[in-house]
mmCIF file of C-alpha atoms in Angstrom:
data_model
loop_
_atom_site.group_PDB
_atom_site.id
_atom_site.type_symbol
_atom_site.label_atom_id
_atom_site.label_comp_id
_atom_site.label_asym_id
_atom_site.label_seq_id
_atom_site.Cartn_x
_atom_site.Cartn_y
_atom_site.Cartn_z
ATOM 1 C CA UNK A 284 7.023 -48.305 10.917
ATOM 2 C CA UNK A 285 6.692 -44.350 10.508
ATOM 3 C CA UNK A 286 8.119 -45.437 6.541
ATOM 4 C CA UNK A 287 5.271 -48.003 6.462
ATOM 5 C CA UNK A 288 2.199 -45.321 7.891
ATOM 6 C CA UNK A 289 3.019 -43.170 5.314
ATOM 7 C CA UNK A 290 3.282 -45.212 2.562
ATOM 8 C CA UNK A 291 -0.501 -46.284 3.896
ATOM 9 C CA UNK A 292 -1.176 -42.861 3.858
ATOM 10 C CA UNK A 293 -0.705 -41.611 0.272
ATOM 11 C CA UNK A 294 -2.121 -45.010 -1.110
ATOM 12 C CA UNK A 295 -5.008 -43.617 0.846
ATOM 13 C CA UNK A 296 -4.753 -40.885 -0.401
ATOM 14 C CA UNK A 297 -4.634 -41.536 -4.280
ATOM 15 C CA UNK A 298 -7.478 -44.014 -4.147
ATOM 16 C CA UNK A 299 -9.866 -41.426 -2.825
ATOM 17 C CA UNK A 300 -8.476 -38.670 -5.488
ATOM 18 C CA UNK A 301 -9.153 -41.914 -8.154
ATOM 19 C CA UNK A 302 -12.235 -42.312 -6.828
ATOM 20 C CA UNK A 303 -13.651 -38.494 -6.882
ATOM 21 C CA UNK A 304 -11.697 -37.347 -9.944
ATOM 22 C CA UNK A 305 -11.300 -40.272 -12.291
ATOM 23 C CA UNK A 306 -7.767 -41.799 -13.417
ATOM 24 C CA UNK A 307 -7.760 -39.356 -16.842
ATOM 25 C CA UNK A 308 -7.523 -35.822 -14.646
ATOM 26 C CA UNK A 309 -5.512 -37.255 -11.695
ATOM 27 C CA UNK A 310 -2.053 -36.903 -13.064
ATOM 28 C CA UNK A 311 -3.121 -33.313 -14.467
ATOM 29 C CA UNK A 312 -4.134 -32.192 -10.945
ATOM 30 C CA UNK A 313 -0.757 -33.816 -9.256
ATOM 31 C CA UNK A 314 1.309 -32.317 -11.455
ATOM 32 C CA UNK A 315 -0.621 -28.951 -11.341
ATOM 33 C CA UNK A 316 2.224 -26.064 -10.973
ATOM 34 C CA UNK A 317 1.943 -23.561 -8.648
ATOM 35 C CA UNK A 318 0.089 -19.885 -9.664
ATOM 36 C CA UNK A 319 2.484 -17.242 -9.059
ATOM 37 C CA UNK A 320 1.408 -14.413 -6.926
ATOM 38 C CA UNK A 321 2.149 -10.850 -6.396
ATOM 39 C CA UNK A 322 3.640 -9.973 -3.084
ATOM 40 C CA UNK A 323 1.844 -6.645 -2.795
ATOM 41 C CA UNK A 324 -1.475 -8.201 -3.040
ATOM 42 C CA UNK A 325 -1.643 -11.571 -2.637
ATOM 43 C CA UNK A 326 -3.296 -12.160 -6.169
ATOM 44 C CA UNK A 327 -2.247 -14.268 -9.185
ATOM 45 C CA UNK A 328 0.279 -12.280 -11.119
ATOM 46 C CA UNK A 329 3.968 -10.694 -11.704
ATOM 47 C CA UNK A 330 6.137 -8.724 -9.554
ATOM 48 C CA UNK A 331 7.572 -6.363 -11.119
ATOM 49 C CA UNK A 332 9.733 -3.497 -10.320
ATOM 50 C CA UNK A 333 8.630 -1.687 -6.894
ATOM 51 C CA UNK A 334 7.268 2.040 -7.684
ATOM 52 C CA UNK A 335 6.258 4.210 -5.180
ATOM 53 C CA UNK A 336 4.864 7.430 -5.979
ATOM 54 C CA UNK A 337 3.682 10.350 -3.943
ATOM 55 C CA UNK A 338 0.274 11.935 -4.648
ATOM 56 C CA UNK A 339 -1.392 14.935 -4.176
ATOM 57 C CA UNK A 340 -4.370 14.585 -1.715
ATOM 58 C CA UNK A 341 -5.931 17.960 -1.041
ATOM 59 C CA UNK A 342 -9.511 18.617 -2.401
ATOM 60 C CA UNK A 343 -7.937 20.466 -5.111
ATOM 61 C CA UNK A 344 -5.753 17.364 -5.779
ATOM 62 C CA UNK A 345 -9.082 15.389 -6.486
ATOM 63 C CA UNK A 346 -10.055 13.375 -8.830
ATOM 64 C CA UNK A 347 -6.782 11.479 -8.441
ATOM 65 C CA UNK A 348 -5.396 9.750 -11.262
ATOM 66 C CA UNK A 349 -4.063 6.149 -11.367
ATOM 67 C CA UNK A 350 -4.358 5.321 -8.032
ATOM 68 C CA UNK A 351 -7.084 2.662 -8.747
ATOM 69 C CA UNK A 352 -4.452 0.926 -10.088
ATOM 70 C CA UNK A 353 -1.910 0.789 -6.559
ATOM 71 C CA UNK A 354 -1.617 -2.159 -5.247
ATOM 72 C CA UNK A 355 -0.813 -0.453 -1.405
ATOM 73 C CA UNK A 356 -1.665 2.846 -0.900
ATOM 74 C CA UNK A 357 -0.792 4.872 2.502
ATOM 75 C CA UNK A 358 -2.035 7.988 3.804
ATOM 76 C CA UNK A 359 0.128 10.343 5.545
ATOM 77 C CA UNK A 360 0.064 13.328 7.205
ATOM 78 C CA UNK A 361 1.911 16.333 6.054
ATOM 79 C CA UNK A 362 1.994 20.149 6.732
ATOM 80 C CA UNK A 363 -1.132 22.055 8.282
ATOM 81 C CA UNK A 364 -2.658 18.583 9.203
ATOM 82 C CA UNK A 365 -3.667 17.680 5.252
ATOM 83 C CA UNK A 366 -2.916 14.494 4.334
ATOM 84 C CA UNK A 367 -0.748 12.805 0.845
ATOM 85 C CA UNK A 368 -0.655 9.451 -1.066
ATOM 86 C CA UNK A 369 2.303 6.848 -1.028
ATOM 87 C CA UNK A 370 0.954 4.491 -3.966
ATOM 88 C CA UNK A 371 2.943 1.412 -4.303
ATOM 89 C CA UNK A 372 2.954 -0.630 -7.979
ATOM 90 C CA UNK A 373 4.211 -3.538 -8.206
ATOM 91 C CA UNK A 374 1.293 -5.397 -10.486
ATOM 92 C CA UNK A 375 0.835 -2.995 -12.915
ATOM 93 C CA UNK A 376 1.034 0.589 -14.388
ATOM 94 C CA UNK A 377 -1.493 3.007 -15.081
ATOM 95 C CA UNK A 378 -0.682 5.441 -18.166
ATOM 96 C CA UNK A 379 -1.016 8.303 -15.952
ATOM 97 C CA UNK A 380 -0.438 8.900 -12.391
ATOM 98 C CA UNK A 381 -1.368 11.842 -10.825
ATOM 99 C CA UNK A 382 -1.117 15.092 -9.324
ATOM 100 C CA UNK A 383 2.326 14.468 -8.458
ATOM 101 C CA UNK A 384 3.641 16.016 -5.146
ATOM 102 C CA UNK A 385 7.383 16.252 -3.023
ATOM 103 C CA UNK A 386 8.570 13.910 -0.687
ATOM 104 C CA UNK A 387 8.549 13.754 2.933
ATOM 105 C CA UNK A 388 10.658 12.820 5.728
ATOM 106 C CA UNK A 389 8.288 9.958 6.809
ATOM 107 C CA UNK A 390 8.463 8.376 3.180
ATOM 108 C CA UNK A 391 12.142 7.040 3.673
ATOM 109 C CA UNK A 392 11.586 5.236 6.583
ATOM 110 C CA UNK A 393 7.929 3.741 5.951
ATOM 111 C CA UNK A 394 9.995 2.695 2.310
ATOM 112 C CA UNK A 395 13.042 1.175 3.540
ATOM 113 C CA UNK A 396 11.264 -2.303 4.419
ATOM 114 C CA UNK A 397 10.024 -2.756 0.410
ATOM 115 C CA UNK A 398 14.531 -2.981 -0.150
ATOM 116 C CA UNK A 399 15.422 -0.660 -3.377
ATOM 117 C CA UNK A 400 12.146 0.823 -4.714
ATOM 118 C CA UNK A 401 11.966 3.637 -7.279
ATOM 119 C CA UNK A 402 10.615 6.968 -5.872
ATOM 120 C CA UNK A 403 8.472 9.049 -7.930
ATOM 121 C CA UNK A 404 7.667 12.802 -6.545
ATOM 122 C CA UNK A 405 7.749 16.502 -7.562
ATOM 123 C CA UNK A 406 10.883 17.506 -5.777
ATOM 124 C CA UNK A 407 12.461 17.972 -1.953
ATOM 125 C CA UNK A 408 13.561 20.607 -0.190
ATOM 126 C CA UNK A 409 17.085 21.685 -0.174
ATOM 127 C CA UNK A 410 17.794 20.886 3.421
ATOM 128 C CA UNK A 411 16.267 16.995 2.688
ATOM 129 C CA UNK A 412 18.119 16.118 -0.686
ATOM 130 C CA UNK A 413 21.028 14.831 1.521
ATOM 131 C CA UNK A 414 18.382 12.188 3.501
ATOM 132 C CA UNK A 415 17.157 10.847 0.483
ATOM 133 C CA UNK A 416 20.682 10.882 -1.110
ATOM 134 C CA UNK A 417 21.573 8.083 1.652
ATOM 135 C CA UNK A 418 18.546 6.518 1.808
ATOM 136 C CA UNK A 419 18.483 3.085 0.148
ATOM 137 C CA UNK A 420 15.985 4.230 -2.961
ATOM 138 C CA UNK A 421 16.448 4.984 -6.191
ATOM 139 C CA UNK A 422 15.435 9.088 -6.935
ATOM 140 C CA UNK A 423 12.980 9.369 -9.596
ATOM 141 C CA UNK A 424 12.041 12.773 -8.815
ATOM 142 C CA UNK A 425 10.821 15.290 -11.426
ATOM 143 C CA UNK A 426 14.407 17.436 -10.930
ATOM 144 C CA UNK A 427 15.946 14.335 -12.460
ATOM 145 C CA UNK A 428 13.743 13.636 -15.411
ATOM 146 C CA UNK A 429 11.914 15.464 -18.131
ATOM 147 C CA UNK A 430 8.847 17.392 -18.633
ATOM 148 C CA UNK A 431 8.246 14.463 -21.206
ATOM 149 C CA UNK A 432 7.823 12.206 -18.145
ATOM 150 C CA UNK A 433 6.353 14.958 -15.668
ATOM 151 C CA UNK A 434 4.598 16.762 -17.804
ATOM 152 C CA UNK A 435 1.888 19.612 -16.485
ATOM 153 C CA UNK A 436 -2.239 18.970 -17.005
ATOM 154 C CA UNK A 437 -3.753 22.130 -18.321
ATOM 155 C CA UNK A 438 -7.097 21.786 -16.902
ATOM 156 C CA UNK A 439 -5.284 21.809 -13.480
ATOM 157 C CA UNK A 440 -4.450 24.372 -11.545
ATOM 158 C CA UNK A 441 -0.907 24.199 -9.613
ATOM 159 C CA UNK A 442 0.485 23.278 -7.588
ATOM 160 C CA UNK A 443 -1.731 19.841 -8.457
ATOM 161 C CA UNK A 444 -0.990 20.038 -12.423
ATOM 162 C CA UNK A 445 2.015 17.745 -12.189
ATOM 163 C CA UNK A 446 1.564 14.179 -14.226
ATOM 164 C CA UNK A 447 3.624 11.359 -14.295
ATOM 165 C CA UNK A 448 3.834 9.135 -17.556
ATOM 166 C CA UNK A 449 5.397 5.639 -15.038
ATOM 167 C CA UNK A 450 6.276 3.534 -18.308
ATOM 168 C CA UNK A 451 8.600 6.144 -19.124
ATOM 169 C CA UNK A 452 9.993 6.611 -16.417
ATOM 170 C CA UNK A 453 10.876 3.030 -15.860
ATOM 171 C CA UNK A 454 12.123 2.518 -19.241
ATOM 172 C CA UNK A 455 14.423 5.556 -18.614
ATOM 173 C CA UNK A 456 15.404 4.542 -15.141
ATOM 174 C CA UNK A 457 16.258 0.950 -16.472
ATOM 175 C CA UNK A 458 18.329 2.230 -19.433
ATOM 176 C CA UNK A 459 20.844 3.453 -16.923
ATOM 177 C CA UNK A 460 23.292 0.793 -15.702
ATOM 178 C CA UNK A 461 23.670 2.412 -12.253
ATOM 179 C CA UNK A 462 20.052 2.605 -11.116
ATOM 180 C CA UNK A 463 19.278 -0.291 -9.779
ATOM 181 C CA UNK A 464 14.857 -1.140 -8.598
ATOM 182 C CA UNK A 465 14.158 -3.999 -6.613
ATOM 183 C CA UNK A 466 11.065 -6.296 -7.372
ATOM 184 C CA UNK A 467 9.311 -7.689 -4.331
ATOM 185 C CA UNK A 468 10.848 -11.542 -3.548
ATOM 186 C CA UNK A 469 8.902 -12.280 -0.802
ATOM 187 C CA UNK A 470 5.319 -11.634 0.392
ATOM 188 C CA UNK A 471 4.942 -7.869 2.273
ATOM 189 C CA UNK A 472 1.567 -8.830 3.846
ATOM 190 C CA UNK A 473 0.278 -12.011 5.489
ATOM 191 C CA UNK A 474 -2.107 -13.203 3.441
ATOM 192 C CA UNK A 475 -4.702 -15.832 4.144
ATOM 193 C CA UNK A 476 -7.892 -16.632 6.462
ATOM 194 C CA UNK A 477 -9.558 -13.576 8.354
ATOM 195 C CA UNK A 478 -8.134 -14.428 11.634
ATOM 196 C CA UNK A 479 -10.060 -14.481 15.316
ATOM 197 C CA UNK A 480 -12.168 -11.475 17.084
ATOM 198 C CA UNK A 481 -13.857 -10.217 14.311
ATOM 199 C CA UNK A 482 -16.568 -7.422 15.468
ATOM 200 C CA UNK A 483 -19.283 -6.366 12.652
ATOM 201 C CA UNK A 484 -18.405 -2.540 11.276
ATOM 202 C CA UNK A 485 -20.125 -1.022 8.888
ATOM 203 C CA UNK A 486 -18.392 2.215 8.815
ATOM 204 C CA UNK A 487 -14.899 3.654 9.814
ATOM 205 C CA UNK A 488 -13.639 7.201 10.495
ATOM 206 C CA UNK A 489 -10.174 8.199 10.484
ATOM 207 C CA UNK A 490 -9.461 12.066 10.616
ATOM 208 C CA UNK A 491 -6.591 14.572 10.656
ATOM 209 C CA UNK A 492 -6.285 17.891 11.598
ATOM 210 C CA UNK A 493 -7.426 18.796 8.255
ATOM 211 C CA UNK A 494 -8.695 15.599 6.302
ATOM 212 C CA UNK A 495 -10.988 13.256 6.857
ATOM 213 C CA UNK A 496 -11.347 9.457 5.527
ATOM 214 C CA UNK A 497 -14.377 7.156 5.957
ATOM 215 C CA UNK A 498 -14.798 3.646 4.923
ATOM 216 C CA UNK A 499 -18.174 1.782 4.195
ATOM 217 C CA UNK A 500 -18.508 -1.895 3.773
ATOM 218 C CA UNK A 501 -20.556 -2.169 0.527
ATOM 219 C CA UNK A 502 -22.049 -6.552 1.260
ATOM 220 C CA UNK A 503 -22.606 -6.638 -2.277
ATOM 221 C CA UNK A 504 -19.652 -5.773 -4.144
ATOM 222 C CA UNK A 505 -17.655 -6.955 -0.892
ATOM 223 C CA UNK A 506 -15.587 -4.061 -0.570
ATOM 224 C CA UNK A 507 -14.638 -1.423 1.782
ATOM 225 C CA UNK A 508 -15.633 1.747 -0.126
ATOM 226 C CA UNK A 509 -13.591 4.973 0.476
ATOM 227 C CA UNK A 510 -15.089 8.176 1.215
ATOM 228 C CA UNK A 511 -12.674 11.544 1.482
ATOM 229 C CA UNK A 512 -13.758 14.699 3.096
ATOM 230 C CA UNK A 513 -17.311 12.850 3.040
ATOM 231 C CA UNK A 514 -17.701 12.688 -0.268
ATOM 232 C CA UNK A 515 -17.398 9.508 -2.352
ATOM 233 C CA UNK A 516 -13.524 9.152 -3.419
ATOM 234 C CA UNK A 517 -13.737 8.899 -7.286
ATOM 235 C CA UNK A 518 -10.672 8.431 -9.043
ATOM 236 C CA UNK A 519 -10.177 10.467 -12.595
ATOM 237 C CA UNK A 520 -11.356 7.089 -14.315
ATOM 238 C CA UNK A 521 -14.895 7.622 -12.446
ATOM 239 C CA UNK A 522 -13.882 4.557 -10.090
ATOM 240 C CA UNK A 523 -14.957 4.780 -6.513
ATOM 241 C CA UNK A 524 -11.895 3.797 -4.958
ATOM 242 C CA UNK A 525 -12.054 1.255 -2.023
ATOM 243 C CA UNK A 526 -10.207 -1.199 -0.652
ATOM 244 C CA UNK A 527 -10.342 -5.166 -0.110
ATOM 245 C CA UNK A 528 -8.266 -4.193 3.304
ATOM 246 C CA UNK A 529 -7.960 -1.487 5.018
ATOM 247 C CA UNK A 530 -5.529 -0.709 8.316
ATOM 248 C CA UNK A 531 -6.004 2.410 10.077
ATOM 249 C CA UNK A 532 -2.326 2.248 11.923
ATOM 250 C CA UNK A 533 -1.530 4.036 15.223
ATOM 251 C CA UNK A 534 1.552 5.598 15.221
ATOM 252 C CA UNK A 535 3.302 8.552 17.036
ATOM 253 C CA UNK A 536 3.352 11.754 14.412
ATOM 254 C CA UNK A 537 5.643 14.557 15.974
ATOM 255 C CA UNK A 538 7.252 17.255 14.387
ATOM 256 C CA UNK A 539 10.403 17.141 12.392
ATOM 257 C CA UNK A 540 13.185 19.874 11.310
ATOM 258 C CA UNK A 541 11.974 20.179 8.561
ATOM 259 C CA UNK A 542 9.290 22.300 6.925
ATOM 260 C CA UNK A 543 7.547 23.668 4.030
ATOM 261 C CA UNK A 544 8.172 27.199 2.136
ATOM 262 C CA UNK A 545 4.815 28.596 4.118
ATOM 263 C CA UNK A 546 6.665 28.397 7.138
ATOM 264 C CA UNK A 547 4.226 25.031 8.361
ATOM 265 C CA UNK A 548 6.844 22.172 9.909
ATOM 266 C CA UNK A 549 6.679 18.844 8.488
ATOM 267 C CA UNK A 550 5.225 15.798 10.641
ATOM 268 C CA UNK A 551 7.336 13.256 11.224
ATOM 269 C CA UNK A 552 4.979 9.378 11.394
ATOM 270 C CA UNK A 553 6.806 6.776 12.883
ATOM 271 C CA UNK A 554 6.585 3.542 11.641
ATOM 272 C CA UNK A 555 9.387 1.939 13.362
ATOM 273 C CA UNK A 556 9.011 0.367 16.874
ATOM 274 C CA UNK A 557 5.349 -1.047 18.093
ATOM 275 C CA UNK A 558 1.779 0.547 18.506
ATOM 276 C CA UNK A 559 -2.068 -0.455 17.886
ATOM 277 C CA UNK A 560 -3.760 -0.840 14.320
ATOM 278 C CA UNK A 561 -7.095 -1.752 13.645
ATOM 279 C CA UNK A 562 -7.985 -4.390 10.476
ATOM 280 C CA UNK A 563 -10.955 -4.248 8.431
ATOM 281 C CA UNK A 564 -12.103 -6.993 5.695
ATOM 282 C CA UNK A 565 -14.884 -8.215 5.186
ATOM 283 C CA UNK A 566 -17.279 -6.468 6.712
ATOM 284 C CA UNK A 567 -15.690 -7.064 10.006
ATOM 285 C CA UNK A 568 -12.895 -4.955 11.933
ATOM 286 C CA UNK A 569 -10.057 -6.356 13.938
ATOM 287 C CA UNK A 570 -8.070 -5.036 17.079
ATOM 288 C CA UNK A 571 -4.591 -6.008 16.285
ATOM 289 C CA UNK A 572 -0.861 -4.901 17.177
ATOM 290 C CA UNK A 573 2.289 -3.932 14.460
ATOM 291 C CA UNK A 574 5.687 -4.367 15.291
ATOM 292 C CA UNK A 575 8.637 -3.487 13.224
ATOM 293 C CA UNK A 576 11.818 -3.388 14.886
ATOM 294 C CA UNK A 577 14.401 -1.958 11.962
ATOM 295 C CA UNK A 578 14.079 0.206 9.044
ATOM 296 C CA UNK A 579 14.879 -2.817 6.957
ATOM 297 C CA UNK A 580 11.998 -5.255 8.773
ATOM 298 C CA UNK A 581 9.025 -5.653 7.062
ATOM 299 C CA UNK A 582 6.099 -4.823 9.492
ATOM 300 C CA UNK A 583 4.780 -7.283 11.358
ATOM 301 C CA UNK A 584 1.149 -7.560 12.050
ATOM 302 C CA UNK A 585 -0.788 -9.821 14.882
ATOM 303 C CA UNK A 586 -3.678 -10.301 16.784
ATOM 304 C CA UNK A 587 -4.341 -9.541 20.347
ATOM 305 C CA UNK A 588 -3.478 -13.052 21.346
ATOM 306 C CA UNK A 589 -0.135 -13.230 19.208
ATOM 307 C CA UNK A 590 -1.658 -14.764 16.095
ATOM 308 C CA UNK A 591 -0.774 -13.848 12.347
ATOM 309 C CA UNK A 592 -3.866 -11.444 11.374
ATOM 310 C CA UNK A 593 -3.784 -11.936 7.743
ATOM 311 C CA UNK A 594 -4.647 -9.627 4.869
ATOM 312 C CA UNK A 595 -7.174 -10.286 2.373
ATOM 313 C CA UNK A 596 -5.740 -10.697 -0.795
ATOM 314 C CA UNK A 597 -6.435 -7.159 -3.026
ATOM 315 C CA UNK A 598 -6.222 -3.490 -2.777
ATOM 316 C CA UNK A 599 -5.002 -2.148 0.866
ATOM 317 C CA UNK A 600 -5.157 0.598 2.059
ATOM 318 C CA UNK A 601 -3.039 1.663 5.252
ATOM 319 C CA UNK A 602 -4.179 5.016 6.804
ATOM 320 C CA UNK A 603 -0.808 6.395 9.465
ATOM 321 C CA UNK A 604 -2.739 8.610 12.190
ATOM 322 C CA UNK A 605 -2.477 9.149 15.790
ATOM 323 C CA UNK A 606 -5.830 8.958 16.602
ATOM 324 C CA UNK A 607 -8.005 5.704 17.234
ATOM 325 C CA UNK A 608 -10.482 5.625 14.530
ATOM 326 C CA UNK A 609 -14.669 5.874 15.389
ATOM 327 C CA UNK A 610 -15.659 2.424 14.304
ATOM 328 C CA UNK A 611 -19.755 1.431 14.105
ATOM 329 C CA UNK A 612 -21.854 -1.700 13.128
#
C-alpha cells in the first residue's frame, strides 16, 4: 500500500509540473544539477583553500585593504583594549591584503574548528612560536616568506606598512609537498530562513576598552553597514564595509601569559564552551546561544528555544566581546 501511495504521489506530482511548465522544460528542470556553494558563505561558488589572515585594526591601520573581499571576518581584542581582524577566504582573493599584523593566542583556538587553514600574520613572539608550532595550521607568517610576498607600503607608516600579496603566497605554500591547507568540506554556518523572535534594530553598538563598532541596517541596499570608531568603515577600495550577518558573541576575555614588547598582557577570548550571542540580519536582531564543546567542533549556534538560528547567506561578521551590545529600533 505505502509502494502504491507513492507511486500516486509522484504521478501527482509530474502532471501538475506538466501542467505549469510544459512537457519541453520538464526533463531540463528534473534533471537540473545542484549549484555548488561555498561553505563560508552560503553563496554559489568554489571552496577553495582556507586563508586566514590577521589585520591591523587601529585607526592608523585604516583604510584596510582587502577585507571587502573576506568571506568571515572576526574582531578580537588584543593588548590595551584595541581590537584586530581574523579575515577568513575561502571564495576568493584580493590582490592585496592589508596592514598585516602578529598573531595571538586566541587565534589558534577560534581556528582549530575551520581543520588545516593557512595563517597569514606579521610574526609571534618568541615565547608563542612553540603554540603555534603544535597547533594544527599551516604558518604562513612573514618570518617564513619573502618581502616579495610581505612587502612594506610606503605611504604607510609602521608598524601598519606590512602588505600581503595572498596569490603568492598560496602558490608558494602549495609548491611545497609538506604544507598541507584544507578547503572547507562542509558548511561552517547554518544557513537558511531567519529563524523565530526577531525584534526590529536599527542600530548596534559593540565596544572595547579602546574600540568601538556600530552597525546600521541600511533597508535599501539590505545590509548591515559597519561603522568603526563612529566613522563610516571604508575599506582602501572606497567600499563601506558591512555585513549581510553580523554576531556580536559573548565570550569570557581574561588575561593570558603572554604579552606584548610594551609591557601590555595579551587577552585571552574564549571561544570554547557555551555563552550568549546576539544575531542580526535583516533588519532584525536575534537573542540566541553558541555552544562549542572541542577545539575541533565547529560552533554551534541556536535560538532561545533550541532551534537552528540560521545565517543569511553573505558577508559575516562575528564581533568576540564581553560585553552585551546596546541594541535600538
Amino acid at each position: 500500500m505505502k509502494i502504491a501511495r507513492r507511486l500516486i504521489l509522484l504521478a501527482s506530482v509530474a502532471v501538475i509540473a506538466f501542467s505549469v511548465i510544459g512537457p519541453n522544460n520538464l526533463p531540463q528542470i528534473l534533471d537540473e544539477p545542484e549549484v555548488p556553494k561555498n561553505y563560508f558563505n552560503g553563496l554559489p561558488g568554489v571552496n577553495n583553500q582556507i586563508l586566514v589572515v590577521k589585520i591591523d585594526d587601529t585607526n592608523a591601520a585604516h583604510p584596510q585593504i582587502g577585507v571587502e573581499d573576506a568571506d568571515v571576518v572576526y574582531v578580537e581584542q588584543v593588548e590595551a583594549g584595541l581590537t584586530r581582524l581574523a579575515a577568513v577566504y575561502t571564495s576568493k582573493l584580493p590582490p592585496l591584503i592589508g596592514p598585516i599584523r602578529s598573531a595571538r593566542i586566541s587565534d589558534l583556538e577560534l581556528l582549530a574548528q575551520f581543520g588545516r587553514v593557512g595563517f597569514a600574520y606579521s610574526g609571534a613572539q618568541s615565547k608563542m612560536r612553540p603554540v603555534i608550532e603544535a597547533a594544527n595550521l599551516e604558518n604562513l607568517s612573514a618570518e617564513r616568506n619573502p618581502p616579495s610576498i610581505y612587502g612594506k607600503d610606503p605611504n604607510r607608516p609602521g608598524p601598519v606598512d606590512m602588505i600581503l600579496k595572498p596569490d603568492l603566497l598560496l602558490e608558494r605554500a602549495n609548491s611545497n609537498p609538506k604544507i598541507q591547507i584544507d578547503s572547507p568540506t562542509v558548511s561552517v554556518f547554518p544557513f537558511g530562513k531567519a529563524p523565530k523572535g526577531e525584534t526590529n534594530t536599527a542600530t548596534a553598538k559593540v565596544k572595547w576598552p579602546s574600540a568601538k563598532y556600530e552597525l546600521r541596517w541600511d533597508a535599501i541596499a539590505e545590509k548591515w553597514l559597519i561603522y568603526f570608531n563612529e566613522k563610516p568603515n571604508l575599506a582602501a577600495s572606497g567600499e563601506h564595509l558591512f555585513a549581510d550577518t553580523a554576531i556580536i558573541q559573548i565570550v569570557s576575555i581574561t588575561p593570558s601569559i603572554y604579552g606584548d614588547k610594551f609591557g601590555e598582557i595579551t587577552p585571552f577570548s574564549e571561544t570554547v564552551g557555551t555563552g550568549k550571542a546576539v544575531m542580526l540580519r535583516d533588519g532584525f536582531s536575534y537573542q540566541i546561544n553558541w555552544q562549542r564543546d572541542t577545539e575541533t567542533e565547529l560552533t554551534k549556534w541556536k535560538t532561545i528555544d533550541g532551534e537552528t538560528a540560521n545565517f543569511k547567506p553573505g558577508r559575516t561578521w562575528i564581533f568576540l566581546t564581553d560585553q552585551a551590545p546596546v541594541l535600538a529600533p
